[in-house]
Short mmCIF file of C-alpha atoms and ligand atoms in Angstrom, two decimals:
data_model
loop_
_atom_site.label_atom_id
_atom_site.label_comp_id
_atom_site.label_asym_id
_atom_site.label_seq_id
_atom_site.Cartn_x
_atom_site.Cartn_y
_atom_site.Cartn_z
CA UNK A 220 -12.31 -19.80 -3.59
CA UNK A 221 -9.29 -21.15 -1.83
CA UNK A 222 -7.90 -19.25 1.19
CA UNK A 223 -4.90 -20.52 3.11
CA UNK A 224 -5.97 -18.82 6.35
CA UNK A 225 -9.37 -17.44 7.25
CA UNK A 226 -11.59 -14.86 5.54
CA UNK A 227 -9.87 -11.41 5.69
CA UNK A 228 -6.64 -13.16 6.64
CA UNK A 229 -4.31 -10.25 5.86
CA UNK A 230 -6.41 -7.88 7.98
CA UNK A 231 -6.53 -10.35 10.89
CA UNK A 232 -2.92 -11.57 10.83
CA UNK A 233 -0.63 -9.15 9.02
CA UNK A 234 -1.37 -5.69 10.43
CA UNK A 235 0.00 -3.91 13.49
CA UNK A 236 -2.29 -3.16 16.46
CA UNK A 237 -2.82 0.58 15.97
CA UNK A 238 -3.33 0.40 12.19
CA UNK A 239 -6.34 2.21 10.83
CA UNK A 240 -7.22 2.48 7.17
CA UNK A 241 -5.79 5.51 5.45
CA UNK A 242 -8.90 5.56 3.26
CA UNK A 243 -12.02 7.13 4.86
CA UNK A 244 -14.72 4.70 5.92
CA UNK A 245 -17.19 5.88 3.26
CA UNK A 246 -14.71 4.47 0.70
CA UNK A 247 -14.75 1.02 2.34
CA UNK A 248 -17.33 -0.47 0.05
CA UNK A 249 -17.75 -3.83 -1.56
CA UNK A 250 -20.68 -4.84 -3.79
CA UNK A 251 -23.78 -4.60 -1.59
CA UNK A 252 -21.80 -3.88 1.58
CA UNK A 253 -20.69 -0.50 2.82
CA UNK A 254 -19.67 1.18 6.06
CA UNK A 255 -22.84 1.79 8.08
CA UNK A 256 -21.25 3.18 11.27
CA UNK A 257 -21.55 6.63 12.82
CA UNK A 258 -18.45 8.23 11.27
CA UNK A 259 -18.17 7.78 7.49
CA UNK A 260 -15.35 10.35 7.46
CA UNK A 261 -13.34 8.37 10.02
CA UNK A 262 -10.88 5.54 9.43
CA UNK A 263 -11.61 1.91 10.27
CA UNK A 264 -9.41 -0.27 12.47
CA UNK A 265 -7.98 -3.47 10.98
CA UNK A 266 -10.53 -5.45 13.04
CA UNK A 267 -13.41 -3.43 11.59
CA UNK A 268 -12.11 -4.03 8.06
CA UNK A 269 -11.93 -7.76 8.76
CA UNK A 270 -15.55 -7.65 10.00
CA UNK A 271 -16.62 -5.77 6.85
CA UNK A 272 -14.99 -8.40 4.63
CA UNK A 273 -16.48 -11.23 6.68
CA UNK A 274 -19.88 -9.58 6.30
CA UNK A 275 -19.38 -9.46 2.57
CA UNK A 276 -18.38 -13.14 2.46
CA UNK A 277 -21.67 -13.97 4.21
CA UNK A 278 -23.89 -11.66 2.13
CA UNK A 279 -22.37 -12.75 -1.17
CA UNK A 280 -22.37 -16.41 -0.11
CA UNK A 281 -18.87 -16.70 -1.56
CA UNK A 282 -17.91 -20.38 -1.70
CA UNK A 283 -14.77 -19.90 0.38
CA UNK A 284 -12.76 -22.92 1.46
CA UNK A 285 -10.55 -21.72 4.30
CA UNK A 286 -7.35 -23.40 5.46
CA UNK A 287 -6.59 -24.35 1.84
CA UNK A 288 -3.03 -23.32 1.06
CA UNK A 289 -2.36 -23.41 -2.68
CA UNK A 290 1.12 -24.81 -3.23
CA UNK A 291 1.06 -25.19 -7.01
CA UNK A 292 -0.85 -24.05 -10.08
CA UNK A 293 0.30 -25.57 -13.35
CA UNK A 294 -0.95 -25.91 -16.92
CA UNK A 295 -2.88 -29.07 -17.68
CA UNK A 296 -4.52 -30.17 -20.96
CA UNK A 297 -7.54 -27.91 -20.99
CA UNK A 298 -6.76 -25.56 -18.11
CA UNK A 299 -4.92 -25.79 -14.81
CA UNK A 300 -4.16 -28.25 -12.10
CA UNK A 301 -4.26 -26.63 -8.68
CA UNK A 302 -2.62 -28.34 -5.73
CA UNK A 303 -3.93 -27.19 -2.35
CA UNK A 304 -3.87 -28.54 1.21
CA UNK A 305 -7.15 -30.37 0.60
CA UNK A 306 -6.04 -32.07 -2.63
CA UNK A 307 -5.90 -31.38 -6.37
CA UNK A 308 -8.46 -29.45 -8.39
CA UNK A 309 -8.65 -29.41 -12.17
CA UNK A 310 -10.16 -26.24 -13.59
CA UNK A 311 -10.37 -24.37 -16.86
CA UNK A 312 -9.60 -20.93 -15.47
CA UNK A 313 -7.88 -19.43 -12.42
CA UNK A 314 -8.19 -15.95 -10.89
CA UNK A 315 -5.11 -14.95 -8.90
CA UNK A 316 -6.33 -12.81 -6.00
CA UNK A 317 -3.55 -13.69 -3.59
CA UNK A 318 -2.68 -10.06 -2.79
CA UNK A 319 0.04 -7.56 -3.69
CA UNK A 320 1.60 -7.43 -0.22
CA UNK A 321 2.36 -11.01 0.84
CA UNK A 322 5.95 -10.37 1.94
CA UNK A 323 7.87 -7.41 3.25
CA UNK A 324 10.51 -6.17 0.81
CA UNK A 325 13.84 -5.83 2.62
CA UNK A 326 17.16 -4.79 1.00
CA UNK A 327 19.81 -7.48 0.75
CA UNK A 328 22.31 -5.46 2.83
CA UNK A 329 20.12 -6.05 5.90
CA UNK A 330 22.23 -9.21 6.22
CA UNK A 331 25.26 -7.01 7.01
CA UNK A 332 23.64 -5.29 9.99
CA UNK A 333 25.43 -6.27 13.25
CA UNK A 334 23.60 -8.96 15.24
CA UNK A 335 23.35 -6.62 18.26
CA UNK A 336 20.69 -4.61 16.37
CA UNK A 337 17.22 -6.19 16.29
CA UNK A 338 15.51 -6.12 12.88
CA UNK A 339 11.75 -6.16 12.29
CA UNK A 340 9.41 -5.89 9.35
CA UNK A 341 5.86 -4.53 9.52
CA UNK A 342 4.70 -8.17 9.54
CA UNK A 343 6.55 -8.79 12.86
CA UNK A 344 5.66 -5.44 14.39
CA UNK A 345 2.58 -5.22 16.61
CA UNK A 346 3.26 -2.32 19.03
CA UNK A 347 6.28 -0.39 20.38
CA UNK A 348 6.67 -2.81 23.31
CA UNK A 349 7.86 -5.39 20.78
CA UNK A 350 11.07 -3.35 20.38
CA UNK A 351 13.93 -2.94 22.87
CA UNK A 352 14.29 0.47 24.54
CA UNK A 353 16.68 2.82 22.77
CA UNK A 354 17.06 4.28 19.31
CA UNK A 355 15.11 2.97 16.34
CA UNK A 356 16.01 3.38 12.70
CA UNK A 357 12.86 3.27 10.58
CA UNK A 358 13.71 2.71 6.93
CA UNK A 359 11.23 4.06 4.40
CA UNK A 360 8.94 7.09 4.64
CA UNK A 361 5.79 5.95 2.89
CA UNK A 362 2.51 5.21 4.71
CA UNK A 363 3.91 2.39 6.88
CA UNK A 364 7.21 4.15 7.69
CA UNK A 365 5.71 7.49 8.74
CA UNK A 366 3.01 5.80 10.83
CA UNK A 367 5.46 3.55 12.68
CA UNK A 368 8.04 6.36 13.09
CA UNK A 369 5.38 8.52 14.79
CA UNK A 370 4.18 5.71 17.06
CA UNK A 371 7.72 4.73 18.09
CA UNK A 372 8.81 8.32 18.73
CA UNK A 373 5.71 8.79 20.94
CA UNK A 374 6.70 5.67 22.88
CA UNK A 375 9.88 7.46 24.01
CA UNK A 376 12.30 5.74 21.63
CA UNK A 377 14.37 8.26 19.63
CA UNK A 378 13.59 7.61 15.96
CA UNK A 379 15.79 8.21 12.93
CA UNK A 380 13.86 7.98 9.68
CA UNK A 381 15.62 7.09 6.45
CA UNK A 382 13.75 8.81 3.62
CA UNK A 383 13.79 7.69 -0.01
CA UNK A 384 11.38 8.65 -2.80
CA UNK A 385 7.98 9.38 -1.27
CA UNK A 386 4.52 10.75 -2.00
CA UNK A 387 3.52 13.68 0.20
CA UNK A 388 -0.19 14.43 0.69
CA UNK A 389 -2.12 16.59 3.16
CA UNK A 390 -4.81 14.63 5.06
CA UNK A 391 -7.46 17.20 4.15
CA UNK A 392 -7.63 19.75 1.37
CA UNK A 393 -10.11 22.63 1.20
CA UNK A 394 -12.14 21.00 3.96
CA UNK A 395 -12.39 17.51 2.43
CA UNK A 396 -10.32 14.36 2.80
CA UNK A 397 -7.62 14.29 0.14
CA UNK A 398 -8.87 10.84 -0.97
CA UNK A 399 -12.36 12.30 -1.35
CA UNK A 400 -10.75 14.59 -3.95
CA UNK A 401 -9.06 11.62 -5.67
CA UNK A 402 -12.45 9.96 -5.89
CA UNK A 403 -14.65 12.95 -6.81
CA UNK A 404 -12.26 14.39 -9.41
CA UNK A 405 -12.13 11.04 -11.21
CA UNK A 406 -8.34 10.84 -10.85
CA UNK A 407 -8.57 7.53 -9.03
CA UNK A 408 -10.56 6.15 -11.97
CA UNK A 409 -7.87 6.93 -14.51
CA UNK A 410 -7.48 3.71 -16.48
CA UNK A 411 -4.26 1.76 -16.82
CA UNK A 412 -4.23 2.21 -20.61
CA UNK A 413 -4.49 6.01 -20.25
CA UNK A 414 -1.41 6.33 -18.03
CA UNK A 415 1.81 7.42 -19.77
CA UNK A 416 4.30 5.57 -17.58
CA UNK A 417 2.36 2.58 -16.31
CA UNK A 418 5.42 0.77 -14.94
CA UNK A 419 6.22 3.78 -12.78
CA UNK A 420 2.60 4.24 -11.69
CA UNK A 421 2.53 0.61 -10.58
CA UNK A 422 5.70 1.07 -8.53
CA UNK A 423 4.65 4.30 -6.84
CA UNK A 424 5.05 4.15 -3.05
CA UNK A 425 1.96 4.54 -0.84
CA UNK A 426 1.17 8.15 0.17
CA UNK A 427 2.28 9.58 3.52
CA UNK A 428 -1.13 9.36 5.15
CA UNK A 429 -2.50 8.15 8.45
CA UNK A 430 -6.11 7.70 9.55
CA UNK A 431 -6.58 9.34 12.96
CA UNK A 432 -9.69 10.76 14.63
CA UNK A 433 -8.08 14.24 14.41
CA UNK A 434 -7.62 13.82 10.64
CA UNK A 435 -4.04 15.00 11.15
CA UNK A 436 -1.47 15.34 8.37
CA UNK A 437 1.55 13.14 8.98
CA UNK A 438 4.22 14.57 6.69
CA UNK A 439 7.94 14.92 7.34
CA UNK A 440 7.45 18.37 8.95
CA UNK A 441 5.05 16.82 11.47
CA UNK A 442 7.58 14.09 12.24
CA UNK A 443 10.46 16.57 12.64
CA UNK A 444 8.30 18.62 15.01
CA UNK A 445 7.84 15.45 17.11
CA UNK A 446 11.64 15.05 17.30
CA UNK A 447 12.21 12.43 14.57
CA UNK A 448 15.61 12.83 12.87
CA UNK A 449 15.58 12.60 9.06
CA UNK A 450 18.40 11.04 7.04
CA UNK A 451 18.60 10.18 3.34
CA UNK A 452 17.97 6.92 1.56
CA UNK A 453 19.94 4.03 3.08
CA UNK A 454 22.36 3.04 0.33
CA UNK A 455 24.61 0.39 1.89
CA UNK A 456 26.36 -0.99 4.96
CA UNK A 457 30.13 -0.61 5.16
CA UNK A 458 32.25 -1.73 8.15
CA UNK A 459 29.17 -1.89 10.36
CA UNK A 460 28.05 1.62 9.36
CA UNK A 461 24.82 2.54 7.61
CA UNK A 462 25.60 4.91 4.72
CA UNK A 463 22.83 7.29 3.62
CA UNK A 464 22.52 9.23 0.37
CA UNK A 465 22.61 13.01 0.44
CA UNK A 466 20.23 15.02 -1.70
CA UNK A 467 17.35 15.38 0.77
CA UNK A 468 16.73 18.91 -0.57
CA UNK A 469 16.07 17.62 -4.11
CA UNK A 470 13.95 14.75 -2.89
CA UNK A 471 11.81 17.03 -0.73
CA UNK A 472 11.30 19.62 -3.48
CA UNK A 473 10.27 16.91 -5.91
CA UNK A 474 7.67 15.55 -3.45
CA UNK A 475 6.40 19.11 -2.79
CA UNK A 476 6.21 19.84 -6.52
CA UNK A 477 4.23 16.68 -7.22
CA UNK A 478 1.86 17.27 -4.33
CA UNK A 479 1.19 20.84 -5.46
CA UNK A 480 0.60 19.68 -9.05
CA UNK A 481 -1.97 17.20 -7.78
CA UNK A 482 -3.69 19.91 -5.73
CA UNK A 483 -3.71 22.14 -8.85
CA UNK A 484 -5.55 19.33 -10.65
CA UNK A 485 -8.16 19.25 -7.87
CA UNK A 486 -8.61 23.05 -8.06
CA UNK A 487 -9.02 22.85 -11.80
CA UNK A 488 -11.63 20.08 -11.47
CA UNK A 489 -13.54 22.14 -8.87
CA UNK A 490 -13.67 25.08 -11.29
CA UNK A 491 -14.55 23.09 -14.41
CA UNK A 492 -17.23 21.08 -12.62
CA UNK A 493 -18.78 24.30 -11.24
CA UNK A 494 -18.31 23.16 -7.63
CA UNK A 495 -15.55 25.58 -6.61
CA UNK A 496 -17.80 27.58 -4.25
CA UNK A 497 -18.59 24.44 -2.22
CA UNK A 498 -15.06 24.29 -0.83
CA UNK A 499 -12.76 26.43 1.29
CA UNK A 500 -10.20 28.53 -0.60
CA UNK A 501 -7.23 26.77 -2.22
CA UNK A 502 -4.27 26.44 0.13
CA UNK A 503 -0.70 25.17 -0.04
CA UNK A 504 1.30 23.58 2.80
CA UNK A 505 4.73 24.92 3.74
CA UNK A 506 7.52 23.11 1.91
CA UNK A 507 9.22 20.27 3.77
CA UNK A 508 12.04 21.72 5.87
CA UNK A 509 15.46 20.35 5.02
CA UNK A 510 17.48 19.58 8.18
CA UNK A 511 20.51 21.89 8.62
CA UNK A 512 22.77 18.87 8.75
CA UNK A 513 21.55 15.41 7.77
CA UNK A 514 23.85 12.66 8.91
CA UNK A 515 25.36 10.63 6.08
CA UNK A 516 26.34 7.67 8.23
CA UNK A 517 25.48 5.94 11.43
CA UNK A 518 27.61 3.50 13.39
CA UNK A 519 25.33 0.51 13.90
CA UNK A 520 27.65 -0.99 16.53
CA UNK A 521 27.70 2.10 18.79
CA UNK A 522 24.51 1.17 20.69
CA UNK A 523 22.70 4.34 19.50
CA UNK A 524 20.43 2.25 17.29
CA UNK A 525 18.97 -0.76 19.09
CA UNK A 526 16.48 -1.79 16.43
CA UNK A 527 15.63 -1.33 12.75
CA UNK A 528 12.13 -1.40 11.27
CA UNK A 529 12.14 -2.10 7.54
CA UNK A 530 9.22 -0.14 6.12
CA UNK A 531 10.65 -0.58 2.63
CA UNK A 532 7.51 -1.88 0.96
CA UNK A 533 5.81 -5.17 0.28
CA UNK A 534 5.82 -7.60 -2.60
CA UNK A 535 3.60 -10.41 -3.83
CA UNK A 536 4.61 -14.04 -3.46
CA UNK A 537 4.07 -16.28 -6.47
CA UNK A 538 6.27 -19.13 -5.25
CA UNK A 539 3.30 -21.45 -5.82
CA UNK A 540 2.63 -20.39 -9.42
CA UNK A 541 4.27 -22.89 -11.78
CA UNK A 542 3.29 -21.01 -14.95
CA UNK A 543 5.97 -18.77 -16.55
CA UNK A 544 4.10 -15.45 -16.15
CA UNK A 545 6.22 -13.76 -13.46
CA UNK A 546 8.97 -11.31 -14.49
CA UNK A 547 12.54 -11.06 -13.15
CA UNK A 548 11.37 -8.59 -10.49
CA UNK A 549 8.79 -11.07 -9.17
CA UNK A 550 5.78 -9.20 -10.62
CA UNK A 551 2.98 -10.86 -12.55
CA UNK A 552 2.91 -10.02 -16.28
CA UNK A 553 -0.63 -9.05 -17.21
CA UNK A 554 -2.65 -6.67 -19.35
CA UNK A 555 -5.36 -5.15 -17.17
CA UNK A 556 -5.67 -8.37 -15.18
CA UNK A 557 -5.55 -10.69 -18.19
CA UNK A 558 -2.43 -12.81 -17.64
CA UNK A 559 -0.45 -14.10 -20.63
CA UNK A 560 -1.59 -17.72 -20.26
CA UNK A 561 -5.05 -18.82 -21.47
CA UNK A 562 -7.68 -18.75 -18.72
CA UNK A 563 -5.45 -17.04 -16.14
CA UNK A 564 -6.60 -13.73 -14.58
CA UNK A 565 -5.56 -11.45 -11.71
CA UNK A 566 -7.18 -8.95 -9.34
CA UNK A 567 -5.95 -6.67 -6.55
CA UNK A 568 -2.62 -5.54 -8.03
CA UNK A 569 -1.40 -1.93 -8.26
CA UNK A 570 -3.09 0.02 -11.08
CA UNK A 571 -4.44 -3.28 -12.43
CA UNK A 572 -7.18 -1.50 -14.45
CA UNK A 573 -7.37 1.91 -12.76
CA UNK A 574 -5.44 3.95 -10.21
CA UNK A 575 -7.66 2.78 -7.35
CA UNK A 576 -7.13 -0.94 -8.09
CA UNK A 577 -5.29 -1.96 -4.89
CA UNK A 578 -7.70 -0.14 -2.62
CA UNK A 579 -10.76 -1.82 -1.14
CA UNK A 580 -12.98 0.53 -3.15
CA UNK A 581 -11.14 -0.43 -6.34
CA UNK A 582 -11.86 -4.10 -6.67
CA UNK A 583 -15.55 -3.93 -7.65
CA UNK A 584 -15.15 -2.26 -11.05
CA UNK A 585 -11.97 -4.21 -11.80
CA UNK A 586 -13.62 -7.51 -10.92
CA UNK A 587 -16.61 -6.81 -13.15
CA UNK A 588 -14.35 -6.16 -16.15
CA UNK A 589 -11.96 -9.04 -15.53
CA UNK A 590 -14.86 -11.44 -15.06
CA UNK A 591 -16.19 -10.40 -18.47
CA UNK A 592 -12.94 -11.58 -20.04
CA UNK A 593 -13.12 -14.78 -18.02
CA UNK A 594 -16.74 -15.46 -19.00
CA UNK A 595 -15.84 -14.81 -22.64
CA UNK A 596 -12.97 -17.26 -22.40
CA UNK A 597 -15.15 -19.98 -20.87
CA UNK A 598 -17.77 -19.38 -23.56
CA UNK A 599 -15.09 -19.88 -26.21
CA UNK A 600 -15.15 -16.26 -27.43
C1 LIG B 433 -0.16 -2.12 5.64
C2 LIG B 433 -1.25 -2.00 4.62
C3 LIG B 433 -2.21 -1.00 4.75
C4 LIG B 433 -3.24 -0.88 3.81
N1 LIG B 433 -4.16 0.12 3.97
C5 LIG B 433 -5.19 0.22 3.09
C6 LIG B 433 -6.20 1.23 3.26
O1 LIG B 433 -6.13 2.06 4.15
N2 LIG B 433 -7.24 1.26 2.38
C7 LIG B 433 -7.35 0.36 1.35
O2 LIG B 433 -8.33 0.43 0.59
N3 LIG B 433 -6.39 -0.58 1.15
C8 LIG B 433 -5.31 -0.66 1.99
N4 LIG B 433 -4.33 -1.61 1.80
C9 LIG B 433 -4.38 -2.44 0.63
C10 LIG B 433 -5.20 -3.67 1.03
O3 LIG B 433 -4.34 -4.71 1.31
C11 LIG B 433 -6.18 -3.99 0.02
O4 LIG B 433 -7.10 -2.96 -0.14
C12 LIG B 433 -6.95 -5.30 0.26
O5 LIG B 433 -6.70 -5.92 1.48
C13 LIG B 433 -6.48 -6.20 -0.81
O6 LIG B 433 -7.26 -7.35 -0.77
P1 LIG B 433 -6.81 -8.62 -1.58
O7 LIG B 433 -7.85 -9.63 -1.32
O8 LIG B 433 -6.50 -8.25 -2.99
O9 LIG B 433 -5.40 -9.03 -0.95
P2 LIG B 433 -5.09 -9.58 0.50
O10 LIG B 433 -5.84 -8.84 1.53
O11 LIG B 433 -3.60 -9.62 0.62
O12 LIG B 433 -5.68 -11.06 0.45
C14 LIG B 433 -5.07 -12.09 -0.27
C15 LIG B 433 -5.46 -13.39 0.38
O13 LIG B 433 -4.90 -14.46 -0.36
C16 LIG B 433 -4.45 -15.45 0.54
N5 LIG B 433 -3.39 -16.20 -0.12
C17 LIG B 433 -2.20 -15.74 -0.57
N6 LIG B 433 -1.48 -16.75 -1.10
C18 LIG B 433 -2.23 -17.86 -1.00
C19 LIG B 433 -2.03 -19.23 -1.37
N7 LIG B 433 -0.90 -19.63 -1.95
N8 LIG B 433 -3.02 -20.12 -1.11
C20 LIG B 433 -4.19 -19.72 -0.53
N9 LIG B 433 -4.42 -18.43 -0.16
C21 LIG B 433 -3.45 -17.53 -0.39
C22 LIG B 433 -3.96 -14.67 1.75
O14 LIG B 433 -3.99 -15.46 2.92
C23 LIG B 433 -4.96 -13.51 1.80
O15 LIG B 433 -6.04 -13.75 2.66
C24 LIG B 433 -3.29 -1.76 2.71
C25 LIG B 433 -2.32 -2.77 2.58
C26 LIG B 433 -1.31 -2.89 3.53
C27 LIG B 433 -0.28 -3.97 3.34
#
């Protein structure tokens, strides 16, 4: 196992200070290792996740070689030649487990933002003090965007949040964590080959969730109540102005509709499984309030906005992979983790084999199945 940094590198180096998992601690499980602390319904800090992964590395005696940056993987006669900091390794098979979120995804027009406005990605962000005083434009309203918008607004900086397509979820539903429902109802285990529009499922943004001790819901209504201003999707920069799309009403009703459909599925499961009486009565949140007037443009040179945080998603980095298996959008082509080159496999990508694949609790089942393919390949089957 080659790791360019240290064990649990992404959790030690690439997360902001206040980040807690959005998955409850009881779902932080790896083979033989699970959360043993006092609050299984709470949400672990990034440091606690790193400790959990380090614990797993020790228990499993994984042969990790840290500080080994892989700079090239290419086909060789009977397998692959891997070039890493420590030298070259010839091997018959390679598992790509380099992560789905190696780089922040930032729109090209960020290059047209006036130099007077500071720009950050979630990889640069640590805490509000990192930003200048004054207005902040947070771009993107998925898990990262809503969490950072709330933290920055609380720090006294007026936040404008640019909202594109998003997934709205309540933190708890009928007395249980919403991700408990995803788990218990089996929805998270839906397999990649059972999903109608797999490409779309793999591109779905992360849900608007935050892990706080109060188990609070952090939707757009909560942000508006805190004083965050909502604008539409940032479409382009023209003459130093940010131009936002209209259509917030449609976007909000779509997110509400999808959330309510998901909650209907949970209710149906509770009934069919005979567990309905265990839970509080079904409930529905108020629809997201559409602002009376949403601004369609913002003068980036006026001094109102002093910094921009791009919470526009993450992407993998395969710059080191010299095998033609990456598509034009930079995503690995694979069928349930089996990559289209003999002996090449992947783990940890969105909906790799089931809906829970990119979550910590998703890797175990995926790994078991992918390793079966790998073992079969090595055995010549
Ligand atoms: C902001 C954020 C919040 C998240 N919150 C949650 C959550 O609440 N719950 C949850 O279950 N999941 C969450 N996730 C998803 C989470 O990242 C995964 O669950 C888990 O960390 C994925 O592990 P991984 O090993 O597949 O990828 P990573 O953690 O990204 O690990 C990949 C490793 O590969 C190494 N690497 C990459 N390229 C090379 C190379 N060329 N050479 C050598 N080494 C290399 C990296 O250094 C890294 O250590 C979150 C992700 C992000 C980005």
